[in-house]
CSV table of C-alpha atoms and ligand atoms in Angstrom, one decimal:
chain,number,residue,atom,x,y,z
A,972,UNK,CA,75.3,-138.4,174.1
A,973,UNK,CA,76.2,-136.2,177.0
A,974,UNK,CA,73.5,-133.6,177.8
A,975,UNK,CA,73.5,-130.5,180.1
A,976,UNK,CA,70.3,-128.9,181.3
A,977,UNK,CA,69.6,-125.2,181.9
A,978,UNK,CA,66.6,-124.8,184.2
A,979,UNK,CA,65.7,-127.5,186.7
A,980,UNK,CA,62.0,-127.0,187.1
A,981,UNK,CA,58.9,-128.9,186.0
A,982,UNK,CA,60.0,-129.9,182.5
A,983,UNK,CA,63.6,-130.8,183.5
A,984,UNK,CA,62.3,-133.0,186.3
A,985,UNK,CA,60.0,-135.0,184.0
A,986,UNK,CA,62.8,-135.3,181.4
A,987,UNK,CA,65.5,-136.3,183.9
A,988,UNK,CA,63.3,-138.9,185.6
A,989,UNK,CA,62.3,-140.5,182.2
A,990,UNK,CA,65.7,-140.8,180.5
A,991,UNK,CA,67.6,-144.0,181.4
A,992,UNK,CA,71.1,-143.7,179.9
A,993,UNK,CA,71.5,-147.5,179.5
A,994,UNK,CA,68.3,-147.6,177.4
A,995,UNK,CA,69.0,-144.9,174.9
A,996,UNK,CA,72.6,-143.8,175.2
A,997,UNK,CA,71.6,-140.4,176.6
A,998,UNK,CA,73.5,-139.3,179.7
A,999,UNK,CA,72.1,-136.2,181.4
A,1000,UNK,CA,75.3,-135.3,183.1
A,1001,UNK,CA,75.0,-131.6,184.1
A,1002,UNK,CA,72.4,-129.5,185.8
A,1003,UNK,CA,72.4,-125.7,185.9
A,1004,UNK,CA,69.8,-123.4,187.5
A,1005,UNK,CA,69.9,-119.8,188.7
A,1006,UNK,CA,68.6,-121.4,191.9
A,1007,UNK,CA,71.5,-123.8,192.8
A,1008,UNK,CA,69.4,-125.8,195.2
A,1009,UNK,CA,67.1,-126.8,192.3
A,1010,UNK,CA,70.1,-127.9,190.3
A,1011,UNK,CA,71.5,-129.9,193.2
A,1012,UNK,CA,68.2,-131.6,194.0
A,1013,UNK,CA,67.7,-132.7,190.4
A,1014,UNK,CA,71.4,-133.7,190.0
A,1015,UNK,CA,71.2,-136.0,193.0
A,1016,UNK,CA,67.9,-137.5,191.8
A,1017,UNK,CA,69.2,-138.1,188.3
A,1018,UNK,CA,72.8,-139.0,189.2
A,1019,UNK,CA,74.5,-136.0,187.6
A,1020,UNK,CA,76.5,-133.0,188.6
A,1021,UNK,CA,75.1,-129.6,189.6
A,1022,UNK,CA,77.2,-126.7,188.3
A,1023,UNK,CA,77.3,-123.3,189.9
A,1024,UNK,CA,78.5,-121.6,186.7
A,1025,UNK,CA,77.0,-122.6,183.4
A,1026,UNK,CA,80.4,-122.5,181.6
A,1027,UNK,CA,81.5,-125.5,183.7
A,1028,UNK,CA,79.5,-127.9,181.6
A,1029,UNK,CA,80.3,-126.4,178.2
A,1030,UNK,CA,83.5,-128.4,177.5
A,1031,UNK,CA,82.0,-131.7,178.3
A,1032,UNK,CA,78.5,-131.9,176.6
A,1033,UNK,CA,77.3,-132.8,173.1
A,1034,UNK,CA,73.9,-131.1,173.6
A,1035,UNK,CA,72.4,-128.4,175.9
A,1036,UNK,CA,68.7,-128.7,176.7
A,1037,UNK,CA,67.2,-125.4,177.7
A,1038,UNK,CA,64.1,-125.5,179.9
A,1039,UNK,CA,64.4,-122.3,181.9
A,1040,UNK,CA,63.0,-119.0,180.3
A,1041,UNK,CA,63.1,-116.9,177.1
A,1042,UNK,CA,65.7,-114.7,178.7
A,1043,UNK,CA,67.9,-117.6,179.4
A,1044,UNK,CA,67.7,-118.6,175.7
A,1045,UNK,CA,68.9,-115.1,174.7
A,1046,UNK,CA,71.8,-115.2,177.2
A,1047,UNK,CA,73.0,-118.8,176.9
A,1048,UNK,CA,72.1,-119.9,173.3
A,1049,UNK,CA,74.8,-117.8,171.6
A,1050,UNK,CA,77.5,-119.1,174.0
A,1051,UNK,CA,76.5,-122.7,173.4
A,1052,UNK,CA,76.1,-122.5,169.6
A,1053,UNK,CA,79.4,-120.6,169.2
A,1054,UNK,CA,81.1,-123.8,170.6
A,1055,UNK,CA,79.4,-125.8,167.9
A,1056,UNK,CA,77.2,-127.6,170.5
A,1057,UNK,CA,73.6,-128.5,169.6
A,1058,UNK,CA,70.6,-127.3,171.6
A,1059,UNK,CA,67.1,-128.3,172.4
A,1060,UNK,CA,65.1,-125.2,173.3
A,1061,UNK,CA,61.8,-125.3,175.1
A,1062,UNK,CA,61.3,-121.5,175.6
A,1063,UNK,CA,60.4,-121.1,172.0
A,1064,UNK,CA,58.8,-117.7,172.5
A,1065,UNK,CA,62.3,-116.3,172.5
A,1066,UNK,CA,62.3,-116.8,168.7
A,1067,UNK,CA,59.5,-114.4,168.2
A,1068,UNK,CA,62.1,-111.7,168.5
A,1069,UNK,CA,63.1,-111.6,164.8
A,1070,UNK,CA,66.4,-109.9,165.3
A,1071,UNK,CA,67.4,-112.6,167.8
A,1072,UNK,CA,66.1,-115.4,165.6
A,1073,UNK,CA,68.2,-114.2,162.6
A,1074,UNK,CA,71.3,-113.8,164.8
A,1075,UNK,CA,71.0,-117.2,166.4
A,1076,UNK,CA,70.4,-118.9,163.1
A,1077,UNK,CA,73.6,-117.4,161.6
A,1078,UNK,CA,75.7,-118.3,164.8
A,1079,UNK,CA,74.4,-121.9,164.5
A,1080,UNK,CA,75.2,-122.1,160.8
A,1081,UNK,CA,78.6,-120.6,161.1
A,1082,UNK,CA,79.6,-123.1,163.9
A,1083,UNK,CA,77.9,-126.2,162.5
A,1084,UNK,CA,75.5,-126.5,165.4
A,1085,UNK,CA,71.8,-127.6,165.3
A,1086,UNK,CA,68.8,-126.1,167.1
A,1087,UNK,CA,66.0,-128.5,167.9
A,1088,UNK,CA,62.6,-127.1,168.9
A,1089,UNK,CA,60.2,-129.8,170.3
A,1090,UNK,CA,56.6,-129.8,169.2
A,1091,UNK,CA,55.7,-128.9,172.8
A,1092,UNK,CA,52.2,-128.7,174.1
A,1093,UNK,CA,50.4,-129.3,170.8
A,1094,UNK,CA,49.8,-132.0,168.2
A,1095,UNK,CA,49.6,-131.3,164.5
A,1096,UNK,CA,53.0,-129.8,163.7
A,1097,UNK,CA,53.9,-132.7,161.5
A,1098,UNK,CA,51.1,-131.8,159.2
A,1099,UNK,CA,51.8,-128.0,159.4
A,1100,UNK,CA,55.4,-128.6,158.4
A,1101,UNK,CA,54.4,-130.9,155.5
A,1102,UNK,CA,52.1,-128.4,153.9
A,1103,UNK,CA,53.9,-125.2,154.8
A,1104,UNK,CA,55.4,-124.6,151.4
A,1105,UNK,CA,52.5,-126.2,149.4
A,1106,UNK,CA,49.7,-123.8,149.3
A,1107,UNK,CA,49.1,-123.4,153.0
A,1108,UNK,CA,46.7,-120.4,153.1
A,1109,UNK,CA,45.5,-120.1,156.7
A,1110,UNK,CA,46.6,-121.2,160.1
A,1111,UNK,CA,44.7,-120.3,163.3
A,1112,UNK,CA,45.3,-121.2,166.9
A,1113,UNK,CA,42.5,-120.9,169.5
A,1114,UNK,CA,43.8,-121.4,173.0
A,1115,UNK,CA,41.3,-121.8,175.9
A,1116,UNK,CA,42.4,-121.5,179.5
A,1117,UNK,CA,40.6,-121.9,182.7
A,1118,UNK,CA,39.8,-118.7,184.7
A,1119,UNK,CA,41.8,-120.2,187.6
A,1120,UNK,CA,44.9,-120.5,185.6
A,1121,UNK,CA,44.8,-116.8,184.7
A,1122,UNK,CA,43.7,-115.7,188.2
A,1123,UNK,CA,40.2,-114.7,187.0
A,1124,UNK,CA,36.8,-115.3,188.4
A,1125,UNK,CA,34.3,-115.2,185.6
A,1126,UNK,CA,31.1,-117.2,184.6
A,1127,UNK,CA,31.1,-116.6,180.8
A,1128,UNK,CA,33.9,-117.0,178.3
A,1129,UNK,CA,35.9,-113.9,177.5
A,1130,UNK,CA,38.2,-113.3,174.5
A,1131,UNK,CA,41.5,-112.1,176.0
A,1132,UNK,CA,43.4,-111.6,172.8
A,1133,UNK,CA,42.7,-111.8,169.1
A,1134,UNK,CA,45.5,-111.0,166.6
A,1135,UNK,CA,48.8,-112.1,165.2
A,1136,UNK,CA,51.2,-114.3,167.1
A,1137,UNK,CA,53.8,-111.6,167.0
A,1138,UNK,CA,51.4,-109.3,168.9
A,1139,UNK,CA,50.4,-112.1,171.3
A,1140,UNK,CA,54.0,-112.4,172.5
A,1141,UNK,CA,54.0,-108.9,173.7
A,1142,UNK,CA,50.7,-109.2,175.6
A,1143,UNK,CA,51.0,-112.7,176.9
A,1144,UNK,CA,54.7,-113.5,177.0
A,1145,UNK,CA,54.2,-116.5,179.3
A,1146,UNK,CA,51.7,-118.2,177.0
A,1147,UNK,CA,53.4,-117.8,173.7
A,1148,UNK,CA,55.3,-121.0,173.2
A,1149,UNK,CA,52.6,-122.8,171.3
A,1150,UNK,CA,51.9,-119.9,169.0
A,1151,UNK,CA,55.6,-119.4,168.4
A,1152,UNK,CA,56.2,-123.0,167.6
A,1153,UNK,CA,53.4,-123.1,165.0
A,1154,UNK,CA,54.5,-119.8,163.5
A,1155,UNK,CA,58.1,-121.1,163.1
A,1156,UNK,CA,56.8,-124.5,161.7
A,1157,UNK,CA,55.0,-122.8,158.8
A,1158,UNK,CA,57.0,-119.5,158.6
A,1159,UNK,CA,53.8,-117.4,159.0
A,1160,UNK,CA,52.7,-115.0,161.6
A,1161,UNK,CA,49.7,-117.1,162.5
A,1162,UNK,CA,46.3,-115.9,163.8
A,1163,UNK,CA,45.8,-116.4,167.5
A,1164,UNK,CA,42.8,-116.2,169.8
A,1165,UNK,CA,43.2,-116.6,173.6
A,1166,UNK,CA,40.0,-117.3,175.4
A,1167,UNK,CA,39.4,-117.6,179.2
A,1168,UNK,CA,36.7,-120.2,179.4
A,1169,UNK,CA,34.9,-121.2,182.6
A,1170,UNK,CA,34.0,-124.6,181.0
A,1171,UNK,CA,37.6,-125.8,180.7
A,1172,UNK,CA,39.9,-126.9,183.5
A,1173,UNK,CA,43.0,-127.3,181.4
A,1174,UNK,CA,44.8,-125.7,178.5
A,1175,UNK,CA,43.1,-126.5,175.2
A,1176,UNK,CA,44.7,-125.7,171.9
A,1177,UNK,CA,42.8,-126.0,168.6
A,1178,UNK,CA,44.8,-125.6,165.4
A,1179,UNK,CA,43.1,-125.2,162.1
A,1180,UNK,CA,45.0,-125.3,158.8
A,1181,UNK,CA,43.6,-124.7,155.4
A,1182,UNK,CA,45.1,-124.7,151.9
A,1183,UNK,CA,45.6,-126.4,148.6
A,1184,UNK,CA,46.0,-129.8,150.4
A,1185,UNK,CA,42.6,-129.6,152.0
A,1186,UNK,CA,42.1,-128.8,155.7
A,1187,UNK,CA,42.8,-130.2,159.1
A,1188,UNK,CA,42.0,-129.4,162.7
A,1189,UNK,CA,43.7,-130.7,165.8
A,1190,UNK,CA,42.5,-130.3,169.4
A,1191,UNK,CA,44.9,-130.9,172.3
A,1192,UNK,CA,43.5,-130.9,175.8
A,1193,UNK,CA,46.4,-130.9,178.1
A,1194,UNK,CA,46.8,-132.0,181.7
A,1195,UNK,CA,49.3,-129.7,183.5
A,1196,UNK,CA,52.6,-130.8,185.1
A,1197,UNK,CA,52.1,-131.3,188.9
A,1198,UNK,CA,55.2,-129.3,189.6
A,1199,UNK,CA,54.1,-126.3,187.4
A,1200,UNK,CA,50.4,-126.0,186.5
A,1201,UNK,CA,51.3,-123.4,183.8
A,1202,UNK,CA,53.2,-126.1,181.9
A,1203,UNK,CA,51.5,-129.0,180.1
A,1204,UNK,CA,52.8,-132.5,180.6
A,1205,UNK,CA,52.8,-133.0,176.8
A,1206,UNK,CA,55.5,-130.3,176.4
A,1207,UNK,CA,58.0,-132.3,178.6
A,1208,UNK,CA,56.9,-135.5,176.9
A,1209,UNK,CA,57.7,-134.1,173.4
A,1210,UNK,CA,61.2,-133.2,174.5
A,1211,UNK,CA,61.7,-136.7,175.9
A,1212,UNK,CA,60.5,-138.1,172.5
A,1213,UNK,CA,62.9,-135.8,170.7
A,1214,UNK,CA,65.9,-136.8,172.8
A,1215,UNK,CA,65.2,-140.5,172.4
A,1216,UNK,CA,64.8,-140.1,168.6
A,1217,UNK,CA,68.5,-139.1,168.2
A,1218,UNK,CA,69.5,-142.8,168.7
A,1219,UNK,CA,66.7,-144.4,166.7
A,1220,UNK,CA,67.4,-146.1,163.4
A,1221,UNK,CA,63.9,-145.6,162.1
A,1222,UNK,CA,62.2,-142.2,162.5
A,1223,UNK,CA,58.4,-142.4,162.3
A,1224,UNK,CA,56.1,-139.4,161.8
A,1225,UNK,CA,58.9,-136.8,161.9
B,1264,NAD,N1,57.5,-125.3,174.0
B,1264,NAD,C1,56.4,-125.5,174.8
B,1264,NAD,O1,55.4,-125.9,174.3
B,1264,NAD,C2,56.5,-125.2,176.2
B,1264,NAD,C3,55.5,-125.6,177.1
B,1264,NAD,C4,55.6,-125.3,178.4
B,1264,NAD,C5,56.7,-124.5,178.9
B,1264,NAD,N2,57.6,-124.1,178.1
B,1264,NAD,C6,58.7,-123.3,178.5
B,1264,NAD,O2,59.7,-124.1,179.1
B,1264,NAD,C7,60.4,-123.3,180.1
B,1264,NAD,C8,60.5,-124.2,181.3
B,1264,NAD,O3,59.2,-124.5,181.8
B,1264,NAD,P1,59.0,-125.2,183.2
B,1264,NAD,O4,57.5,-125.5,183.4
B,1264,NAD,O5,60.0,-126.3,183.5
B,1264,NAD,O6,59.3,-123.9,184.2
B,1264,NAD,P2,59.7,-123.9,185.7
B,1264,NAD,O7,59.3,-122.6,186.2
B,1264,NAD,O8,59.0,-125.1,186.4
B,1264,NAD,O9,61.2,-124.1,185.8
B,1264,NAD,C9,62.1,-123.2,185.2
B,1264,NAD,C10,63.4,-123.3,185.9
B,1264,NAD,O10,64.4,-122.5,185.2
B,1264,NAD,C11,65.1,-121.7,186.2
B,1264,NAD,N3,65.5,-120.5,185.4
B,1264,NAD,C12,64.8,-119.5,185.0
B,1264,NAD,N4,65.5,-118.6,184.3
B,1264,NAD,C13,66.8,-119.0,184.4
B,1264,NAD,C14,68.0,-118.5,184.0
B,1264,NAD,N5,68.1,-117.4,183.3
B,1264,NAD,N6,69.2,-119.2,184.3
B,1264,NAD,C15,69.1,-120.4,184.9
B,1264,NAD,N7,68.0,-120.9,185.4
B,1264,NAD,C16,66.8,-120.3,185.1
B,1264,NAD,C17,64.2,-121.5,187.3
B,1264,NAD,O11,64.9,-121.2,188.5
B,1264,NAD,C18,63.4,-122.8,187.4
B,1264,NAD,O12,64.0,-123.7,188.3
B,1264,NAD,C19,59.6,-122.0,180.3
B,1264,NAD,O13,60.3,-121.0,179.6
B,1264,NAD,C20,58.3,-122.3,179.6
B,1264,NAD,O14,57.7,-121.2,179.1
B,1264,NAD,C21,57.6,-124.4,176.7
C-alpha cells in the first residue's frame, strides 16, 4: 500500500520512523508540508519523496494520512476522497463542524473512499463503539492538563471548561481531538470538562460511560511527543497500529 502524508511534524515523524515497508507492505512514499523543509527532512529520513504541491502525490497513492491541522482536513480531504482514495485523519476536531462532516461523508460514499479515524490519545473507544447503540445513556470526558502546558501559573486546580463537546471545540480548538473522537464513536455530543491541574505533568483523560450494559471508566495518562509537547505519543502510536492492521489477517480488539 502506497501512502502519502500531509503534515510532517511530530506525529508524522513517529509514524514514518516506525513503519518498515518490508515488514508490513506499507510504503510511505510521499511527504507534503506547507513548510517544504519539513517535508524534505522527513522524506530523506524515511526514504520517500517530498512534494512541493500536494496534487503531485494524488495519482500515485492508495491512502493519504493527514497529520497537519483541522484546516488542512477541510482543504485537502474533499480533493482526496473525490479521487476515491482512502484517508486516515488525525485532526479529528475538523469533524465537529457538522456541515463539513455531512459533506465529507457523502463525498466519500459517492466515490467509494473510506475515512479512518484512529483512536488517538485515549483508550476505551472499543467499548464506547460496542455499546453506542445499546442503551448508552451517559458519556463524560474529564481532561486534566498541567498549568505549564497551558501557559498558566497556578497552585490549585481550576475548571477551564464544562459543557458539551460541540462548545469545547469553539473555546479550545487545539484540545478537541479526544472529545471529537469520542463524540463520533458514540454519535453523541458528549459532556466535557477541562481542568488545569497543578498535580499533573501530562495530559490525563478520564472517560466514563454508563448505560444498560453497566458502566466503565478508562484513564489514560499520556507522555507527550518530544517533538511536540502538545501531542501525546499514544496518538501517533494509534495511527501506526491502524496502518499495520490493514495487512493483518486477524484483527483483535477492533
Ligand atoms: N486524534 C488525536 O488524538 C490527536 C492527538 C494529537 C494531535 N492530533 C492532531 O494531529 C495533527 C498533527 O499533530 P502534530 O503533533 O504532528 O503537529 P505538529 O505541529 O508537530 O506538525 C504539524 C505539521 O503540519 C504542517 N501543516 C499544518 N497545516 C498544514 C497545511 N494546511 N498544509 C500542509 N502542512 C500543514 C505543519 O507545518 C507541521 O509541520 C494536529 O492537527 C493535532 O491537533 C490529533
